[in-house]
């Protein structure tokens, strides 16, 4: 049974609001997403500049990837390099070496993976981070019911992910205690006594473990001479507070540990209280590899303080960045996929209400995305599915997540004017979902009449009054066909070029 979620005790003092927006170091830009291979992007960062690193790199166990990013550059690169676990480790090793370089000595590093390679990753990280800097293997129960252990399969259900937690080398590293609520059964069995004021307590040991060898002080308490776990002064204070007494059936003084003073149970390494994101969850963006915000918030709370710098070098749809922003940390994100970078930029705008704006960012607010391959030349070379995603998102539309079975539609625009309005309670549908315009994208130098004919068929079939076409250019025949279609049917096809989108000349055409 899943336990109640742990409460975080924020031990760091709250910094003034302005401090959270401050640039933490003149050497380092934060609130920035870099598009590119983290191996190249990390090379731009100085040594020892980051307080907390979380990474969740892809492994080809995740077949959902194919649905997630489709024919992306990321996926193709991934297929080539992850043919074997050794190839995966060989790929990750130089990236982890770079990550270890940019981590502060007082910092923490979390590597999120699963059973496929966690044991190889551990060996690799022991070599890179130092075996002595390994702190925990955290088991996150990411799934409730399991489809993996079906009838007929001869193994146990694989329910959990593994997070390997290392620190940067210093004995002193950032650590904020997190506590989980006490189990009611534990409270019943341990806090059985009640004092004269009706407060529940349990008797706890006061003797110093290891005696003199461990440096425990030796003195007399309530007539008993022994090695004690507290200094004489602390003991006197506890006695004054009425917390030290000899239990009715005992001979040695013991400590009264009160239930109402308990912070809970310090968080252990098995996390079964953070459910995975279900498709109906408010935070869900529909990507199967998206991790829950609560998981990232826990890690960030435990291993960083306000205004510290959090880095996610494989940041997907930006869960770590959103969590960091919510918790007043500085952050840096890196992802190789331009689509992922756009998705997370939208999320930061929508969820964190951060503005993506160069001037604002320079003034210490807002954020920026760097190194997106958005030039006509680069867009021409981009894998087709990435190109489609780019075009649809640039128009403010929602891309299709699959390539096959799209029925000639690469994305949909839901116009702002179609405000959400409930239809009859009987249908339970949202009326505005009926108001959408199809988007068709072709990564072609010149779209011809046959492409337009095909799109006209889509518009007629879907009974749409307006549709958008994106390409590098159009033949005269294609443009004449668009006019003729409008005169005949009253349906408008808006032909946009990549150049117009890049120059942001599209606003008037989208109106
Ligand atoms: C499992 S997803 C991360 C999901 C993320 N934790 C979240 O909650 O959204 C892995 C991400 O790593 C990115 N990626 C793969 N190889 C990369 C590389 N060499 N450098 C940077 N990002 C990479 C992929 O594009 C993908 O978005």
Short mmCIF file of C-alpha atoms and ligand atoms in Angstrom, two decimals:
data_model
loop_
_atom_site.label_atom_id
_atom_site.label_comp_id
_atom_site.label_asym_id
_atom_site.label_seq_id
_atom_site.Cartn_x
_atom_site.Cartn_y
_atom_site.Cartn_z
CA UNK A 1 0.00 0.00 0.00
CA UNK A 2 1.30 3.40 -0.91
CA UNK A 3 2.20 5.50 2.08
CA UNK A 4 1.32 9.15 2.50
CA UNK A 5 3.69 11.51 0.76
CA UNK A 6 6.63 12.75 2.82
CA UNK A 7 6.53 16.29 4.06
CA UNK A 8 9.56 18.39 3.36
CA UNK A 9 10.95 20.41 6.19
CA UNK A 10 12.54 23.34 4.45
CA UNK A 11 15.58 23.83 6.63
CA UNK A 12 17.03 26.62 4.47
CA UNK A 13 15.90 30.12 5.34
CA UNK A 14 13.68 31.78 2.76
CA UNK A 15 15.69 34.27 0.75
CA UNK A 16 14.10 37.58 -0.16
CA UNK A 17 12.00 37.38 -3.34
CA UNK A 18 14.50 39.43 -5.33
CA UNK A 19 17.33 37.04 -4.49
CA UNK A 20 15.61 34.21 -6.36
CA UNK A 21 15.82 36.15 -9.60
CA UNK A 22 19.43 37.20 -9.01
CA UNK A 23 22.11 35.83 -11.23
CA UNK A 24 23.98 33.46 -8.91
CA UNK A 25 27.36 33.81 -10.49
CA UNK A 26 28.93 36.14 -12.99
CA UNK A 27 30.49 33.08 -14.62
CA UNK A 28 27.27 31.32 -15.33
CA UNK A 29 23.99 32.04 -17.08
CA UNK A 30 20.92 30.41 -15.60
CA UNK A 31 17.21 30.17 -16.51
CA UNK A 32 18.41 28.94 -19.86
CA UNK A 33 17.63 25.91 -22.01
CA UNK A 34 20.37 24.80 -24.41
CA UNK A 35 19.38 22.76 -27.42
CA UNK A 36 22.07 20.24 -28.33
CA UNK A 37 24.00 17.20 -27.24
CA UNK A 38 24.89 17.72 -23.59
CA UNK A 39 28.45 16.62 -24.32
CA UNK A 40 28.94 19.77 -26.41
CA UNK A 41 26.81 22.06 -24.31
CA UNK A 42 28.42 21.07 -21.00
CA UNK A 43 31.82 21.98 -22.41
CA UNK A 44 30.65 25.62 -22.25
CA UNK A 45 30.21 25.49 -18.46
CA UNK A 46 33.08 26.17 -16.05
CA UNK A 47 34.35 23.59 -13.53
CA UNK A 48 32.49 23.18 -10.23
CA UNK A 49 29.62 25.56 -10.95
CA UNK A 50 26.45 23.52 -10.32
CA UNK A 51 24.89 22.52 -6.99
CA UNK A 52 22.58 19.74 -8.10
CA UNK A 53 22.44 17.56 -11.20
CA UNK A 54 19.54 15.28 -12.09
CA UNK A 55 19.59 13.25 -15.29
CA UNK A 56 17.11 10.82 -16.76
CA UNK A 57 18.76 9.74 -20.00
CA UNK A 58 16.87 7.56 -22.46
CA UNK A 59 17.47 3.86 -22.71
CA UNK A 60 15.88 1.83 -25.46
CA UNK A 61 13.90 -0.20 -22.99
CA UNK A 62 11.36 2.56 -23.36
CA UNK A 63 9.47 1.56 -26.43
CA UNK A 64 7.10 4.44 -25.85
CA UNK A 65 9.83 6.63 -27.19
CA UNK A 66 8.77 5.68 -30.63
CA UNK A 67 5.42 7.28 -29.92
CA UNK A 68 6.92 10.10 -27.94
CA UNK A 69 9.38 11.64 -30.34
CA UNK A 70 8.64 9.61 -33.44
CA UNK A 71 11.26 9.78 -36.13
CA UNK A 72 13.42 12.23 -34.28
CA UNK A 73 17.10 12.79 -34.54
CA UNK A 74 17.21 11.72 -30.93
CA UNK A 75 15.58 8.39 -31.68
CA UNK A 76 17.76 7.57 -34.63
CA UNK A 77 20.94 8.47 -32.80
CA UNK A 78 19.68 6.41 -29.91
CA UNK A 79 19.04 3.29 -31.99
CA UNK A 80 22.55 3.41 -33.36
CA UNK A 81 24.26 3.80 -30.05
CA UNK A 82 22.18 1.73 -27.70
CA UNK A 83 22.45 -1.55 -29.55
CA UNK A 84 23.97 -3.00 -26.42
CA UNK A 85 24.32 -2.02 -22.81
CA UNK A 86 28.03 -1.56 -23.37
CA UNK A 87 27.31 0.91 -26.14
CA UNK A 88 24.94 2.76 -23.81
CA UNK A 89 27.61 2.99 -21.12
CA UNK A 90 30.21 4.04 -23.69
CA UNK A 91 27.83 6.77 -24.80
CA UNK A 92 27.04 7.97 -21.29
CA UNK A 93 30.58 7.84 -19.87
CA UNK A 94 32.02 11.02 -21.45
CA UNK A 95 28.77 12.86 -20.67
CA UNK A 96 28.97 11.82 -17.02
CA UNK A 97 32.64 12.83 -16.90
CA UNK A 98 31.57 16.31 -18.04
CA UNK A 99 28.75 16.34 -15.49
CA UNK A 100 31.19 15.38 -12.72
CA UNK A 101 33.44 18.24 -13.84
CA UNK A 102 30.73 20.90 -13.58
CA UNK A 103 29.42 19.64 -10.22
CA UNK A 104 30.52 21.56 -7.12
CA UNK A 105 32.38 19.57 -4.48
CA UNK A 106 29.46 20.28 -2.15
CA UNK A 107 26.93 19.30 -4.83
CA UNK A 108 24.79 16.24 -5.51
CA UNK A 109 24.22 14.10 -8.57
CA UNK A 110 21.17 11.90 -9.24
CA UNK A 111 21.14 9.44 -12.17
CA UNK A 112 17.64 8.10 -12.92
CA UNK A 113 17.56 4.72 -14.68
CA UNK A 114 15.98 1.29 -14.42
CA UNK A 115 16.83 -2.41 -14.14
CA UNK A 116 18.20 -2.65 -17.67
CA UNK A 117 21.45 -0.88 -16.93
CA UNK A 118 21.42 0.39 -13.34
CA UNK A 119 24.13 -2.06 -12.27
CA UNK A 120 26.42 -1.03 -15.14
CA UNK A 121 25.66 2.65 -14.50
CA UNK A 122 26.60 2.19 -10.83
CA UNK A 123 30.01 0.74 -11.76
CA UNK A 124 30.58 3.56 -14.25
CA UNK A 125 29.58 6.24 -11.73
CA UNK A 126 31.71 4.69 -8.97
CA UNK A 127 34.67 5.15 -11.31
CA UNK A 128 33.77 8.70 -12.30
CA UNK A 129 32.31 10.13 -9.11
CA UNK A 130 34.33 8.02 -6.66
CA UNK A 131 32.95 4.98 -4.88
CA UNK A 132 33.08 6.79 -1.54
CA UNK A 133 30.84 9.53 -2.82
CA UNK A 134 28.00 7.08 -3.46
CA UNK A 135 25.22 7.88 -1.00
CA UNK A 136 22.13 5.89 -1.95
CA UNK A 137 20.40 3.67 -4.40
CA UNK A 138 16.83 4.98 -4.31
CA UNK A 139 14.02 2.74 -5.43
CA UNK A 140 11.11 4.69 -6.85
CA UNK A 141 7.96 2.61 -7.26
CA UNK A 142 6.86 4.10 -10.53
CA UNK A 143 4.01 1.82 -11.38
CA UNK A 144 1.07 0.52 -9.44
CA UNK A 145 -0.52 -2.35 -11.28
CA UNK A 146 1.83 -4.16 -13.53
CA UNK A 147 1.42 -5.25 -17.05
CA UNK A 148 4.98 -6.49 -17.19
CA UNK A 149 4.39 -9.66 -15.17
CA UNK A 150 1.58 -11.01 -17.31
CA UNK A 151 0.23 -14.48 -17.03
CA UNK A 152 2.77 -16.77 -18.61
CA UNK A 153 5.78 -14.50 -18.01
CA UNK A 154 8.29 -16.12 -15.70
CA UNK A 155 9.59 -13.23 -13.66
CA UNK A 156 8.37 -10.81 -11.01
CA UNK A 157 6.72 -7.57 -12.05
CA UNK A 158 9.23 -4.82 -12.70
CA UNK A 159 7.72 -1.98 -10.78
CA UNK A 160 10.49 0.40 -9.96
CA UNK A 161 13.09 2.79 -11.29
CA UNK A 162 16.46 3.30 -9.69
CA UNK A 163 18.02 6.63 -8.76
CA UNK A 164 21.74 6.56 -7.99
CA UNK A 165 22.68 9.39 -5.67
CA UNK A 166 26.28 10.63 -5.42
CA UNK A 167 27.83 13.71 -3.89
CA UNK A 168 30.64 15.84 -5.28
CA UNK A 169 33.50 14.81 -3.00
CA UNK A 170 33.33 17.19 -0.05
CA UNK A 171 32.39 15.72 3.34
CA UNK A 172 30.07 18.68 3.72
CA UNK A 173 27.34 18.67 1.12
CA UNK A 174 23.88 20.19 0.96
CA UNK A 175 21.37 18.02 2.75
CA UNK A 176 17.92 19.00 4.01
CA UNK A 177 16.08 16.32 5.98
CA UNK A 178 12.79 15.11 4.62
CA UNK A 179 10.39 13.25 6.87
CA UNK A 180 7.54 10.89 6.14
CA UNK A 181 4.47 10.70 8.38
CA UNK A 182 4.70 7.93 10.97
CA UNK A 183 2.83 4.76 10.16
CA UNK A 184 -0.34 4.54 12.34
CA UNK A 185 0.54 0.95 13.27
CA UNK A 186 3.99 2.12 14.41
CA UNK A 187 2.41 4.91 16.48
CA UNK A 188 0.08 2.36 18.10
CA UNK A 189 2.83 -0.09 18.94
CA UNK A 190 5.54 2.37 20.01
CA UNK A 191 3.85 5.43 21.50
CA UNK A 192 1.85 3.44 24.04
CA UNK A 193 2.36 5.59 27.15
CA UNK A 194 0.45 8.69 28.13
CA UNK A 195 1.80 11.32 30.58
CA UNK A 196 -0.24 13.18 33.20
CA UNK A 197 -1.16 15.83 30.58
CA UNK A 198 -2.50 13.25 28.11
CA UNK A 199 0.54 13.48 25.80
CA UNK A 200 1.57 10.22 24.09
CA UNK A 201 5.21 9.20 24.42
CA UNK A 202 7.60 6.27 24.25
CA UNK A 203 10.63 5.44 26.39
CA UNK A 204 13.89 5.80 24.46
CA UNK A 205 17.42 4.75 25.29
CA UNK A 206 19.74 7.38 26.81
CA UNK A 207 22.92 5.37 27.20
CA UNK A 208 25.81 6.19 24.89
CA UNK A 209 26.25 3.51 22.21
CA UNK A 210 29.83 2.19 22.21
CA UNK A 211 30.58 3.54 25.69
CA UNK A 212 33.96 5.20 26.23
CA UNK A 213 35.35 3.93 22.92
CA UNK A 214 32.92 6.19 21.09
CA UNK A 215 33.71 9.17 23.33
CA UNK A 216 30.46 9.14 25.29
CA UNK A 217 30.61 11.08 28.57
CA UNK A 218 30.47 9.16 31.90
CA UNK A 219 28.55 10.75 34.77
CA UNK A 220 25.64 10.21 37.18
CA UNK A 221 21.99 10.72 36.19
CA UNK A 222 19.18 10.21 38.74
CA UNK A 223 21.58 8.16 40.91
CA UNK A 224 22.84 5.95 38.03
CA UNK A 225 26.44 6.20 36.78
CA UNK A 226 26.85 5.30 33.08
CA UNK A 227 28.02 6.40 29.64
CA UNK A 228 25.38 8.71 28.20
CA UNK A 229 24.60 9.86 24.68
CA UNK A 230 24.22 13.53 25.67
CA UNK A 231 26.55 16.02 27.33
CA UNK A 232 25.95 16.77 31.00
CA UNK A 233 24.48 20.21 30.11
CA UNK A 234 22.05 18.79 27.59
CA UNK A 235 21.04 16.07 30.04
CA UNK A 236 20.35 18.67 32.75
CA UNK A 237 18.17 20.60 30.31
CA UNK A 238 16.19 17.42 29.46
CA UNK A 239 15.74 16.64 33.16
CA UNK A 240 14.51 20.22 33.74
CA UNK A 241 11.97 19.74 30.92
CA UNK A 242 10.72 16.58 32.65
CA UNK A 243 11.82 14.38 29.76
CA UNK A 244 14.19 12.10 31.69
CA UNK A 245 12.87 9.63 34.24
CA UNK A 246 13.26 6.05 35.41
CA UNK A 247 10.33 4.04 33.99
CA UNK A 248 8.11 2.36 36.62
CA UNK A 249 9.47 -1.10 35.81
CA UNK A 250 13.05 -0.07 35.02
CA UNK A 251 16.30 0.88 36.74
CA UNK A 252 18.02 3.08 34.15
CA UNK A 253 16.95 6.62 33.31
CA UNK A 254 15.29 6.84 29.89
CA UNK A 255 14.11 9.61 27.60
CA UNK A 256 10.43 10.40 27.12
CA UNK A 257 10.05 10.85 23.35
CA UNK A 258 6.76 12.67 22.72
CA UNK A 259 4.63 11.92 19.66
CA UNK A 260 3.63 15.55 19.22
CA UNK A 261 7.31 16.52 18.94
CA UNK A 262 8.13 13.89 16.33
CA UNK A 263 9.01 15.22 12.87
CA UNK A 264 8.05 11.85 11.41
CA UNK A 265 10.28 9.16 10.02
CA UNK A 266 13.38 10.36 8.12
CA UNK A 267 12.80 9.50 4.47
CA UNK A 268 14.19 6.08 3.57
CA UNK A 269 15.52 4.87 0.24
CA UNK A 270 12.34 3.15 -0.98
CA UNK A 271 9.89 5.72 -2.33
CA UNK A 272 6.45 4.28 -2.80
CA UNK A 273 4.46 7.42 -2.06
CA UNK A 274 4.96 9.27 -5.33
CA UNK A 275 2.57 7.96 -7.96
CA UNK A 276 3.46 8.09 -11.64
CA UNK A 277 1.69 10.66 -13.78
CA UNK A 278 -1.57 9.36 -15.09
CA UNK A 279 -2.89 10.68 -18.35
CA UNK A 280 -5.63 12.66 -16.55
CA UNK A 281 -3.20 14.42 -14.18
CA UNK A 282 -3.13 18.19 -14.46
CA UNK A 283 0.62 18.21 -15.01
CA UNK A 284 0.52 15.54 -17.73
CA UNK A 285 1.75 16.68 -21.13
CA UNK A 286 1.03 13.27 -22.59
CA UNK A 287 4.65 12.10 -22.86
CA UNK A 288 5.30 8.68 -21.40
CA UNK A 289 8.78 9.55 -20.16
CA UNK A 290 7.59 12.60 -18.22
CA UNK A 291 8.43 12.23 -14.53
CA UNK A 292 6.18 13.54 -11.75
CA UNK A 293 6.91 16.99 -10.43
CA UNK A 294 6.68 15.67 -6.86
CA UNK A 295 9.66 13.37 -7.50
CA UNK A 296 11.82 16.23 -8.72
CA UNK A 297 10.62 18.55 -5.97
CA UNK A 298 11.67 15.99 -3.38
CA UNK A 299 15.17 15.66 -4.83
CA UNK A 300 15.58 19.42 -5.17
CA UNK A 301 14.31 20.06 -1.65
CA UNK A 302 16.65 17.46 -0.16
CA UNK A 303 19.81 18.36 -2.07
CA UNK A 304 19.72 22.09 -2.71
CA UNK A 305 18.88 25.40 -1.11
CA UNK A 306 17.17 28.50 -2.47
CA UNK A 307 19.01 30.17 -5.35
CA UNK A 308 21.28 27.10 -5.83
CA UNK A 309 21.85 25.99 -9.42
CA UNK A 310 20.05 22.87 -10.65
CA UNK A 311 21.12 21.25 -13.94
CA UNK A 312 19.21 18.68 -15.99
CA UNK A 313 21.25 17.68 -19.04
CA UNK A 314 18.56 15.37 -20.53
CA UNK A 315 15.57 17.41 -19.58
CA UNK A 316 12.76 16.13 -21.87
CA UNK A 317 9.66 18.15 -21.19
CA UNK A 318 11.41 20.07 -18.41
CA UNK A 319 10.06 18.56 -15.18
CA UNK A 320 13.28 19.33 -13.26
CA UNK A 321 13.29 22.91 -14.54
CA UNK A 322 9.69 23.54 -13.53
CA UNK A 323 10.32 22.02 -10.09
CA UNK A 324 13.47 24.13 -9.68
CA UNK A 325 11.66 27.29 -10.71
CA UNK A 326 8.76 26.52 -8.34
CA UNK A 327 11.23 26.11 -5.49
CA UNK A 328 13.16 29.34 -6.22
CA UNK A 329 16.26 27.63 -7.51
CA UNK A 330 18.29 28.73 -10.50
CA UNK A 331 18.32 26.22 -13.33
CA UNK A 332 19.96 25.14 -16.58
CA UNK A 333 18.38 22.65 -18.98
CA UNK A 334 19.88 20.81 -21.95
CA UNK A 335 18.13 18.61 -24.50
CA UNK A 336 19.20 17.34 -27.87
CA UNK A 337 15.69 17.44 -29.30
CA UNK A 338 14.46 20.81 -30.61
CA UNK A 339 10.89 19.61 -30.11
CA UNK A 340 11.59 18.83 -26.45
CA UNK A 341 13.09 22.31 -26.05
CA UNK A 342 9.98 23.94 -27.49
CA UNK A 343 7.69 21.76 -25.38
CA UNK A 344 9.52 22.69 -22.18
CA UNK A 345 9.62 26.37 -23.13
CA UNK A 346 5.85 26.31 -23.48
CA UNK A 347 5.58 24.51 -20.13
CA UNK A 348 7.75 27.11 -18.38
CA UNK A 349 5.59 29.86 -19.86
CA UNK A 350 2.26 28.19 -19.07
CA UNK A 351 3.00 26.62 -15.70
CA UNK A 352 5.59 28.96 -14.17
CA UNK A 353 4.29 32.10 -15.88
CA UNK A 354 7.88 32.85 -16.89
CA UNK A 355 8.33 34.94 -19.99
CA UNK A 356 10.59 33.75 -22.77
CA UNK A 357 12.19 37.08 -23.51
CA UNK A 358 15.81 38.03 -24.11
CA UNK A 359 15.56 41.56 -22.62
CA UNK A 360 13.70 40.41 -19.56
CA UNK A 361 16.20 37.59 -19.06
CA UNK A 362 19.08 40.05 -19.24
CA UNK A 363 17.33 42.05 -16.53
CA UNK A 364 17.28 38.96 -14.28
CA UNK A 365 13.79 37.67 -15.03
CA UNK A 366 12.31 35.44 -17.73
CA UNK A 367 14.21 32.72 -19.56
CA UNK A 368 15.76 31.97 -22.93
CA UNK A 369 16.25 28.96 -25.21
CA UNK A 370 19.61 28.86 -26.99
CA UNK A 371 21.00 27.07 -30.03
CA UNK A 372 17.76 25.94 -31.61
CA UNK A 373 18.55 24.94 -35.17
CA UNK A 374 16.06 27.40 -36.61
CA UNK A 375 17.52 28.61 -39.86
CA UNK A 376 16.03 27.72 -43.23
CA UNK A 377 19.12 25.69 -43.99
CA UNK A 378 18.98 23.71 -40.74
CA UNK A 379 15.24 23.19 -41.01
CA UNK A 380 15.75 21.66 -44.43
CA UNK A 381 18.14 19.08 -42.93
CA UNK A 382 15.99 18.27 -39.92
CA UNK A 383 14.30 14.83 -39.71
CA UNK A 384 10.78 15.15 -41.18
CA UNK A 385 8.93 14.48 -37.93
CA UNK A 386 10.96 17.12 -36.07
CA UNK A 387 10.28 19.53 -38.89
CA UNK A 388 6.54 18.89 -38.67
CA UNK A 389 6.60 19.40 -34.92
CA UNK A 390 8.54 22.62 -35.31
CA UNK A 391 6.08 24.03 -37.86
CA UNK A 392 2.96 23.03 -35.91
CA UNK A 393 4.28 24.41 -32.61
CA UNK A 394 5.45 27.62 -34.34
CA UNK A 395 1.85 28.17 -35.46
CA UNK A 396 0.62 27.65 -31.91
CA UNK A 397 -0.91 24.29 -32.83
CA UNK A 398 -0.80 20.85 -31.27
CA UNK A 399 1.23 18.26 -33.19
CA UNK A 400 0.08 14.73 -33.82
CA UNK A 401 2.07 12.39 -31.64
CA UNK A 402 2.15 9.65 -34.25
CA UNK A 403 3.32 9.78 -37.80
CA UNK A 404 1.35 6.92 -39.17
CA UNK A 405 -2.42 7.10 -39.33
CA UNK A 406 -2.50 10.89 -39.24
CA UNK A 407 -5.04 10.95 -42.10
CA UNK A 408 -3.27 13.87 -43.77
CA UNK A 409 -3.24 16.07 -40.67
CA UNK A 410 0.07 16.94 -38.97
CA UNK A 411 -1.44 19.12 -36.28
CA UNK A 412 -4.44 21.12 -35.20
CA UNK A 413 -4.97 24.74 -34.25
CA UNK A 414 -7.67 25.43 -31.67
CA UNK A 415 -8.47 29.12 -32.16
CA UNK A 416 -8.50 31.28 -29.04
CA UNK A 417 -11.89 32.69 -30.00
CA UNK A 418 -13.40 29.24 -29.42
CA UNK A 419 -13.61 29.62 -25.64
CA UNK A 420 -14.28 26.44 -23.69
CA UNK A 421 -17.99 26.13 -23.11
CA UNK A 422 -19.75 23.05 -21.74
CA UNK A 423 -22.09 21.35 -24.06
CA UNK A 424 -25.03 19.54 -22.49
CA UNK A 425 -24.24 17.68 -19.31
CA UNK A 426 -25.41 14.57 -21.14
CA UNK A 427 -22.56 14.58 -23.63
CA UNK A 428 -19.89 15.83 -21.22
CA UNK A 429 -17.88 17.06 -24.19
CA UNK A 430 -16.26 20.42 -24.57
CA UNK A 431 -17.76 22.35 -27.44
CA UNK A 432 -14.55 24.16 -28.31
CA UNK A 433 -12.97 20.86 -29.23
CA UNK A 434 -15.09 21.04 -32.37
CA UNK A 435 -13.43 24.27 -33.46
CA UNK A 436 -10.09 23.42 -34.94
CA UNK A 437 -8.18 23.95 -38.12
CA UNK A 438 -5.99 21.30 -39.68
CA UNK A 439 -2.29 21.88 -40.34
CA UNK A 440 -0.44 20.11 -43.12
CA UNK A 441 3.36 20.34 -43.25
CA UNK A 442 5.60 19.40 -46.18
CA UNK A 443 9.38 19.68 -45.96
CA UNK A 444 9.56 20.47 -49.67
CA UNK A 445 11.19 23.25 -51.66
CA UNK A 446 8.02 23.75 -53.68
CA UNK A 447 4.65 22.26 -52.89
CA UNK A 448 2.72 21.47 -56.06
CA UNK A 449 -0.92 21.12 -56.99
CA UNK A 450 -1.22 17.40 -56.05
CA UNK A 451 -0.27 18.19 -52.43
CA UNK A 452 -2.93 20.91 -52.32
CA UNK A 453 -5.51 18.56 -53.87
CA UNK A 454 -4.80 16.02 -51.11
CA UNK A 455 -5.22 18.68 -48.40
CA UNK A 456 -8.50 19.89 -49.98
CA UNK A 457 -9.76 16.31 -49.63
CA UNK A 458 -8.85 16.38 -45.92
CA UNK A 459 -10.67 19.69 -45.40
CA UNK A 460 -13.75 18.44 -47.19
CA UNK A 461 -13.74 15.14 -45.28
CA UNK A 462 -13.31 16.91 -41.91
CA UNK A 463 -15.70 19.73 -42.90
CA UNK A 464 -13.24 22.48 -41.93
CA UNK A 465 -13.62 26.07 -43.13
CA UNK A 466 -9.95 26.95 -42.74
CA UNK A 467 -6.69 25.01 -42.91
CA UNK A 468 -2.97 25.82 -42.81
CA UNK A 469 -0.26 24.54 -45.10
CA UNK A 470 3.46 24.97 -44.30
CA UNK A 471 6.31 24.49 -46.74
CA UNK A 472 9.42 26.22 -48.08
CA UNK A 473 7.56 27.49 -51.16
CA UNK A 474 4.63 26.81 -53.55
CA UNK A 475 4.37 26.44 -57.31
CA UNK A 476 2.12 28.88 -59.16
CA UNK A 477 -0.18 25.95 -59.93
CA UNK A 478 -0.54 25.20 -56.20
CA UNK A 479 -1.45 28.82 -55.41
CA UNK A 480 -3.99 28.96 -58.28
CA UNK A 481 -5.59 25.77 -56.95
CA UNK A 482 -5.94 27.32 -53.48
CA UNK A 483 -7.82 30.31 -55.02
CA UNK A 484 -10.06 28.05 -57.08
CA UNK A 485 -10.88 25.89 -54.03
CA UNK A 486 -11.92 28.99 -52.07
CA UNK A 487 -14.17 30.27 -54.86
CA UNK A 488 -15.78 26.85 -55.26
CA UNK A 489 -16.23 25.82 -51.60
CA UNK A 490 -15.70 28.94 -49.47
CA UNK A 491 -12.97 27.00 -47.59
CA UNK A 492 -9.66 28.85 -47.10
CA UNK A 493 -6.23 27.23 -47.25
CA UNK A 494 -3.59 29.54 -45.80
CA UNK A 495 -0.28 28.79 -47.52
CA UNK A 496 2.63 29.74 -45.24
CA UNK A 497 6.32 29.58 -46.01
CA UNK A 498 9.08 28.73 -43.55
CA UNK A 499 10.58 32.13 -44.26
CA UNK A 500 7.35 33.85 -43.14
CA UNK A 501 7.31 31.81 -39.94
CA UNK A 502 10.95 32.56 -39.16
CA UNK A 503 10.42 36.24 -39.78
CA UNK A 504 7.29 36.07 -37.62
CA UNK A 505 5.27 37.49 -40.49
CA UNK A 506 2.50 35.01 -39.89
CA UNK A 507 0.38 36.84 -37.34
CA UNK A 508 -1.67 38.57 -40.00
CA UNK A 509 -2.25 35.30 -41.91
CA UNK A 510 -3.27 33.42 -38.77
CA UNK A 511 -5.91 36.01 -37.86
C1 LIG B 1 13.64 10.27 -20.59
S1 LIG B 1 13.64 11.84 -21.34
C2 LIG B 1 13.70 12.91 -19.98
C3 LIG B 1 12.34 13.12 -19.38
C4 LIG B 1 12.36 14.16 -18.29
N1 LIG B 1 12.98 13.66 -17.08
C5 LIG B 1 10.95 14.66 -17.99
O1 LIG B 1 10.43 14.45 -16.89
O2 LIG B 1 10.37 15.24 -18.89
C6 LIG B 1 15.27 11.92 -22.00
C7 LIG B 1 15.57 13.16 -22.83
O3 LIG B 1 16.97 13.14 -23.14
C8 LIG B 1 17.15 13.77 -24.39
N2 LIG B 1 18.49 13.39 -24.90
C9 LIG B 1 18.87 12.22 -25.47
N3 LIG B 1 20.18 12.23 -25.76
C10 LIG B 1 20.65 13.46 -25.36
C11 LIG B 1 21.93 14.09 -25.37
N4 LIG B 1 23.00 13.47 -25.86
N5 LIG B 1 22.05 15.34 -24.89
C12 LIG B 1 20.97 15.99 -24.37
N6 LIG B 1 19.72 15.44 -24.34
C13 LIG B 1 19.57 14.19 -24.81
C14 LIG B 1 15.98 13.30 -25.22
O4 LIG B 1 15.71 14.20 -26.29
C15 LIG B 1 14.84 13.25 -24.18
O5 LIG B 1 14.08 14.42 -24.24
#
